[in-house]
XYZ file of C-alpha atoms in Angstrom:
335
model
C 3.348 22.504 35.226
C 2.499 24.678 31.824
C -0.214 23.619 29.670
C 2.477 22.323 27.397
C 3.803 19.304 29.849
C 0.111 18.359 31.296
C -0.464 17.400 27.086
C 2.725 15.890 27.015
C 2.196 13.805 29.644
C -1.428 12.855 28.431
C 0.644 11.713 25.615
C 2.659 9.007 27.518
C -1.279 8.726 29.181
C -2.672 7.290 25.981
C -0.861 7.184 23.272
C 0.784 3.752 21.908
C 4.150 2.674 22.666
C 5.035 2.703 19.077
C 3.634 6.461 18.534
C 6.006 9.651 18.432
C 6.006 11.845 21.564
C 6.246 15.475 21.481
C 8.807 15.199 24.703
C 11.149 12.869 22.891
C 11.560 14.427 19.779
C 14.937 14.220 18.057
C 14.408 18.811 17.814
C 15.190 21.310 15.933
C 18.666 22.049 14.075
C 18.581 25.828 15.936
C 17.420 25.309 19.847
C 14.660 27.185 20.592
C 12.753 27.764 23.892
C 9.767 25.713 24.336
C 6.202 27.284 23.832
C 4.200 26.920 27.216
C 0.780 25.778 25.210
C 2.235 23.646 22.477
C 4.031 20.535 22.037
C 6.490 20.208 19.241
C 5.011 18.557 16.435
C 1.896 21.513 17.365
C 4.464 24.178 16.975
C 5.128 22.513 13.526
C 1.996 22.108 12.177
C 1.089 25.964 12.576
C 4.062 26.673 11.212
C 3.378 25.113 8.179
C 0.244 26.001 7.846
C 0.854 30.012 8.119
C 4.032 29.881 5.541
C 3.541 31.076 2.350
C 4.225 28.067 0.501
C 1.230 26.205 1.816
C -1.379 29.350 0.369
C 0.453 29.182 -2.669
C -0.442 24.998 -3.451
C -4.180 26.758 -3.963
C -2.771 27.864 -7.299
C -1.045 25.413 -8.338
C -2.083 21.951 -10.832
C -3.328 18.498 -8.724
C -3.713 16.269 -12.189
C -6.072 18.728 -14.445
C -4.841 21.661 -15.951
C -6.784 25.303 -15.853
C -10.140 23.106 -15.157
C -13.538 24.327 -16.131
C -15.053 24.061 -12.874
C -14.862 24.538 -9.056
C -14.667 21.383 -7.484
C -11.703 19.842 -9.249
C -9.051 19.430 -6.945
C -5.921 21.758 -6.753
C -2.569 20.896 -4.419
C -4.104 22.095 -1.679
C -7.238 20.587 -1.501
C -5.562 17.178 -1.939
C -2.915 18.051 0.867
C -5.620 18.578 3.112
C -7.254 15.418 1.911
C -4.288 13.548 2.832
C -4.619 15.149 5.922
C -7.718 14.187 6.976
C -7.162 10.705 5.923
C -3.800 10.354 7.933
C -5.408 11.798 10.873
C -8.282 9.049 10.506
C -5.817 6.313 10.938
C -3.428 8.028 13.300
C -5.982 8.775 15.623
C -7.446 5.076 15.354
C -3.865 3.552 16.150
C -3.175 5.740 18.944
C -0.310 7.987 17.362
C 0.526 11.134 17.101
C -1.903 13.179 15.526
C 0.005 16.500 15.378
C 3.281 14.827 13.751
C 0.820 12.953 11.480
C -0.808 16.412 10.465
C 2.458 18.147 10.359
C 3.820 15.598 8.098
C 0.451 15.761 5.655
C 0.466 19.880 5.516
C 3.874 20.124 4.584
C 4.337 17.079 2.059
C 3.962 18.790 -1.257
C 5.077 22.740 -0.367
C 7.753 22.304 -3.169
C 5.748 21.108 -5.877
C 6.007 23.219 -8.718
C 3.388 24.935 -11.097
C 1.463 22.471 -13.371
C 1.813 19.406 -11.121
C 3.902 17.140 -12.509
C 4.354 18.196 -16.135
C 6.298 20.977 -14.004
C 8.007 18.827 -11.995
C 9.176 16.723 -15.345
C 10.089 20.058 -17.156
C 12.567 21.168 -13.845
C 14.301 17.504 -13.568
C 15.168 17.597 -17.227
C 16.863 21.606 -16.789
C 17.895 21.836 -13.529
C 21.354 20.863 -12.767
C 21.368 18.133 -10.075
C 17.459 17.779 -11.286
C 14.669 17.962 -9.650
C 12.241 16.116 -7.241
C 9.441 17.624 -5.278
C 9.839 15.811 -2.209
C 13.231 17.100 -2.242
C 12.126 20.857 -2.834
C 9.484 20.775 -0.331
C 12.206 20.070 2.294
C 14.336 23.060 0.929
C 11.066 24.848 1.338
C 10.887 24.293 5.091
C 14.883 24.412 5.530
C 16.213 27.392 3.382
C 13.316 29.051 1.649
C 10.754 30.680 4.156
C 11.107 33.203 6.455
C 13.173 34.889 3.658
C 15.843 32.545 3.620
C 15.775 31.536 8.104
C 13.742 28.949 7.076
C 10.473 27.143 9.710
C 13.365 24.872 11.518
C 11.037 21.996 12.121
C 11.943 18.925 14.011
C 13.826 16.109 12.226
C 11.016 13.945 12.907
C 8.444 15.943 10.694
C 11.170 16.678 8.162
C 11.771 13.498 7.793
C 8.126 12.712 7.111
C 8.530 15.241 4.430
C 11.012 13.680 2.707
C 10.649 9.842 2.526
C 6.527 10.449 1.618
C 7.035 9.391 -2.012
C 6.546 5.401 -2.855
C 10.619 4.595 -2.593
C 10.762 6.360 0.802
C 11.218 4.995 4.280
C 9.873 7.235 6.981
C 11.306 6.714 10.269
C 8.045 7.444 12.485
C 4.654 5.017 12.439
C 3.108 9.057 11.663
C 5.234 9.354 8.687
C 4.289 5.510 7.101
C 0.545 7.078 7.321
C 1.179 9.692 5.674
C 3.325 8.122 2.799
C -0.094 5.660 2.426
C -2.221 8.317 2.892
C -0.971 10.732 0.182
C -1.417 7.459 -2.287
C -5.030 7.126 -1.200
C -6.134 10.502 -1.399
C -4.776 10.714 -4.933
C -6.139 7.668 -6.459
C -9.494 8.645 -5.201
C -10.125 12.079 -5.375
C -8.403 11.702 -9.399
C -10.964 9.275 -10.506
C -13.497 11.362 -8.936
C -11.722 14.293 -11.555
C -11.754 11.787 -14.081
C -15.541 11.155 -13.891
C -16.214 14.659 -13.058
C -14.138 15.486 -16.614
C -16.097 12.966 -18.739
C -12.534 11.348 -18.889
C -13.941 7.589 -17.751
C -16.786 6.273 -16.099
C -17.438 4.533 -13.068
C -17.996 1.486 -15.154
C -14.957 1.833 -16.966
C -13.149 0.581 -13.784
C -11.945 -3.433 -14.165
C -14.171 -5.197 -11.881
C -11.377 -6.891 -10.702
C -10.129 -3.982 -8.552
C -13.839 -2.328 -7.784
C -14.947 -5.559 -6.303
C -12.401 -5.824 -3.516
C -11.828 -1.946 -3.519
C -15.514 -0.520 -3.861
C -17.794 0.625 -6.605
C -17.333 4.492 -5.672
C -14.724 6.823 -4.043
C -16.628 6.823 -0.987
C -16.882 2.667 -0.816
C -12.810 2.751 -2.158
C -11.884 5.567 0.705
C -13.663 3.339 3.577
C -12.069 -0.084 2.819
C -8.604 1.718 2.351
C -8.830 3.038 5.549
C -10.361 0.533 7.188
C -7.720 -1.910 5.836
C -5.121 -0.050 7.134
C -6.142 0.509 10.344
C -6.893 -3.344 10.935
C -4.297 -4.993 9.491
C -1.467 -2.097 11.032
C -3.546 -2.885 14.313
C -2.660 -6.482 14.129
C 0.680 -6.211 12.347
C 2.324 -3.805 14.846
C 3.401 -1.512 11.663
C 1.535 0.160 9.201
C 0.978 -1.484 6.289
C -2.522 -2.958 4.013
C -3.521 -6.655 3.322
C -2.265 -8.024 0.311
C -5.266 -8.350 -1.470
C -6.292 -4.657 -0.953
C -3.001 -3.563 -1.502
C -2.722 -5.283 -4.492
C -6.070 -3.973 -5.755
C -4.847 -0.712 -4.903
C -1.587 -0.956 -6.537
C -3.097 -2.205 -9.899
C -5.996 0.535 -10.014
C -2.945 2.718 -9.865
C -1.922 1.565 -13.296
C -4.763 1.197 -14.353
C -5.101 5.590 -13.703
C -1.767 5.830 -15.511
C -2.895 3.756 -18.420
C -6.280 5.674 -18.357
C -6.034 9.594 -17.256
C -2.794 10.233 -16.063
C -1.582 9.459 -19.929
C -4.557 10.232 -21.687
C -4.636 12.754 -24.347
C -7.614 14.224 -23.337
C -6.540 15.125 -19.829
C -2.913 15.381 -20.361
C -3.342 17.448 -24.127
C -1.847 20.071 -22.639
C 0.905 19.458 -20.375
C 3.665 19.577 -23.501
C 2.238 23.530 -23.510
C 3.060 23.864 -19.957
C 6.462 22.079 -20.070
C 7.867 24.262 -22.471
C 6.901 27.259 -20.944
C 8.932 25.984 -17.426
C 11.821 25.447 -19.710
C 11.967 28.230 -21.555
C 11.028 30.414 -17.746
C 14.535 28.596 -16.768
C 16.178 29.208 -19.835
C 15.641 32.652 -19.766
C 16.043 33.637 -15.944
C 19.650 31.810 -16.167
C 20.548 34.324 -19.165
C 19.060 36.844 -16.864
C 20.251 36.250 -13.341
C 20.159 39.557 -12.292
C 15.680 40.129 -12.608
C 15.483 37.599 -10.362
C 13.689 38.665 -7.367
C 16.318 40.542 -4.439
C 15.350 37.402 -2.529
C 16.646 34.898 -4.744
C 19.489 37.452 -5.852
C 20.765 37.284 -1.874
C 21.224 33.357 -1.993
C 23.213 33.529 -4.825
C 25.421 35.893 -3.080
C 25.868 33.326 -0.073
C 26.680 31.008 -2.336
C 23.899 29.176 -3.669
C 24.449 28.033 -7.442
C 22.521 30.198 -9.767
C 20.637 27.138 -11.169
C 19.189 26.160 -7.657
C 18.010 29.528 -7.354
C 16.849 29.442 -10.779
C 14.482 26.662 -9.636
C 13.429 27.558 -6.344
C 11.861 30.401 -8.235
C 10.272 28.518 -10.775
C 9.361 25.825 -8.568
C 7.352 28.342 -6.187
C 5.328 30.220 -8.476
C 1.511 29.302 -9.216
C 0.222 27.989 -12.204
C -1.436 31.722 -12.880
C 2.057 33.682 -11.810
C 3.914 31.080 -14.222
C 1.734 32.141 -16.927
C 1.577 35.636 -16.332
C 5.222 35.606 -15.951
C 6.073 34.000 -19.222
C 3.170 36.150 -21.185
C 5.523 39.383 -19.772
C 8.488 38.095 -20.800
C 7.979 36.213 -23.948
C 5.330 37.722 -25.777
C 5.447 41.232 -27.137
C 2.515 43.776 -26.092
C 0.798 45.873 -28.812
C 2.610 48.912 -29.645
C 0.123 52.114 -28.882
C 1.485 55.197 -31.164
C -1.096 57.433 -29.526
């Protein structure tokens, strides 16, 4: 028996009935042979976590723009804080763990430059438009490995795509995640907020910091500890009423109070314009697009998917640089 099937069967061992087992996994679109050490959803994880994509999300926008500071979050420190926090509650429930992580690391990998000012500028240009959860499974399917892609299991895939607030994962490991990405956001952006002089602590409505918590710490523990509970009792993961409620209304009350405000958001309009006109200008000039890019048009890809998968990859400093090349004219030296 290989190191692989003694964790597989400590799987059936201890896991709950309702988790997702490495063994039964719905595969891979390309059969491969099976690694001797690690289980599926293991293979997975490590592949997302060594692709290219996932270094890249260090450069690219979580809610604040070119920040003044080193511990504002970025896309990757927020994946990983999603992460951790799925993990928490998978681990608690008895599920998978290494689907859960899987599903966490490889969530946002097609989020473009800027966060979602990005994101807003792409789904207005691209034809077809354009949504992030949909990239980041074009990431894993058609755009690593120079075009072979990481050929991940439908389960974590699916995870992937259905993470957003309309979607409907089809493993217990993917419902934590799609929670856990909400969670991680709401906190660790007020923590930005207050960090950024944006609002206070006190600002908060009572009404939600009294059932939620009166920090991100306090908010973070009753979350999770809600979950975990009332999924524990409920057979399916889900939050009590009241705290999801609370949740959902503190939400707003981050739209109505940083993710709209001036202050913050002053600058996203820049940012926008400069995706545009990067699209605008690489679909008048197909042919400097990277040989990469150049090859999938070849096969058959439209030019303005291409276009975007381009766009949509580069890092808030490469989409800057970029556009500083292209659109603005150097100094002419005589000498």
């Amino acid at each position: 028996m290989t190191i692989r099937e003694r964790m597989e069967q400590r799987e059936h061992e201890y896991l709950s009935s309702k988790a997702a087992f490495s063994d039964e996994t719905k595969g891979r679109d390309i059969p491969e042979e099976m690694c001797d050490i690690r289980p599926e959803y293991q293979r997975d994880r490590d592949r997302i976590l060594h692709c290219k994509a996932f270094r890249r999300l260090k450069g690219k926008t979580q809610v604040f723009l070119a920040p003044e500071g080193d511990h504002y979050r970025t896309r990757l420190t927020h994946t990983l804080e999603v992460s951790q926090n799925a993990r928490t509650i998978a681990k608690a429930l008895r599920l998978n763990e290494d689907l859960t992580e899987a599903i966490a690391l490889g969530h946002d990998l097609g989020h473009t430059p800027f966060g979602h000012a990005g994101e807003r500028a792409l789904n207005r240009v691209c034809e077809g438009g354009f949504e992030h959860h949909e990239q980041s499974i074009r990431v894993v399917e058609r755009l690593e490995k120079q075009g072979a892609g990481l050929n991940l299991t439908k389960e974590v895939r699916d995870g992937i795509l259905n993470h957003q607030t309309k979607g409907r994962p089809s493993t217990m490991e993917g419902k934590i995640v799609r929670l856990s990405d909400k969670i991680a956001y709401i906190n660790h952006d007020i923590d930005d907020a207050i960090r950024g002089h944006i609002i206070r602590e006190e600002d908060i409505p009572e009404l939600y910091t009294n059932v939620l918590g009166h920090s991100p710490r306090e908010r973070l523990n009753t979350l999770i500890h809600d979950i975990i509970i009332t999924s524990e009792e409920a057979g399916d993961i889900c939050m009590s009423p009241a705290v999801e409620e609370a949740m959902l209304n503190l939400r707003l009350y981050m739209f109505e109070s940083v993710y709209t405000n001036p202050t913050a958001k002053g600058q996203e309009s820049k940012a926008e314009k400069m995706i545009e006109q990067l699209y605008e200008y690489y679909m008048k000039n197909v042919e400097l697009l990277p040989g990469k890019y150049l090859r999938m048009i070849e096969n058959g890809e439209k030019i303005s998917r291409v276009v975007c998968d381009y766009i949509a990859g580069m890092t808030d400093r490469f989409a800057t640089v970029n556009y500083t090349e292209i659109m603005i004219p150097n100094a002419w030296n005589v000498y």
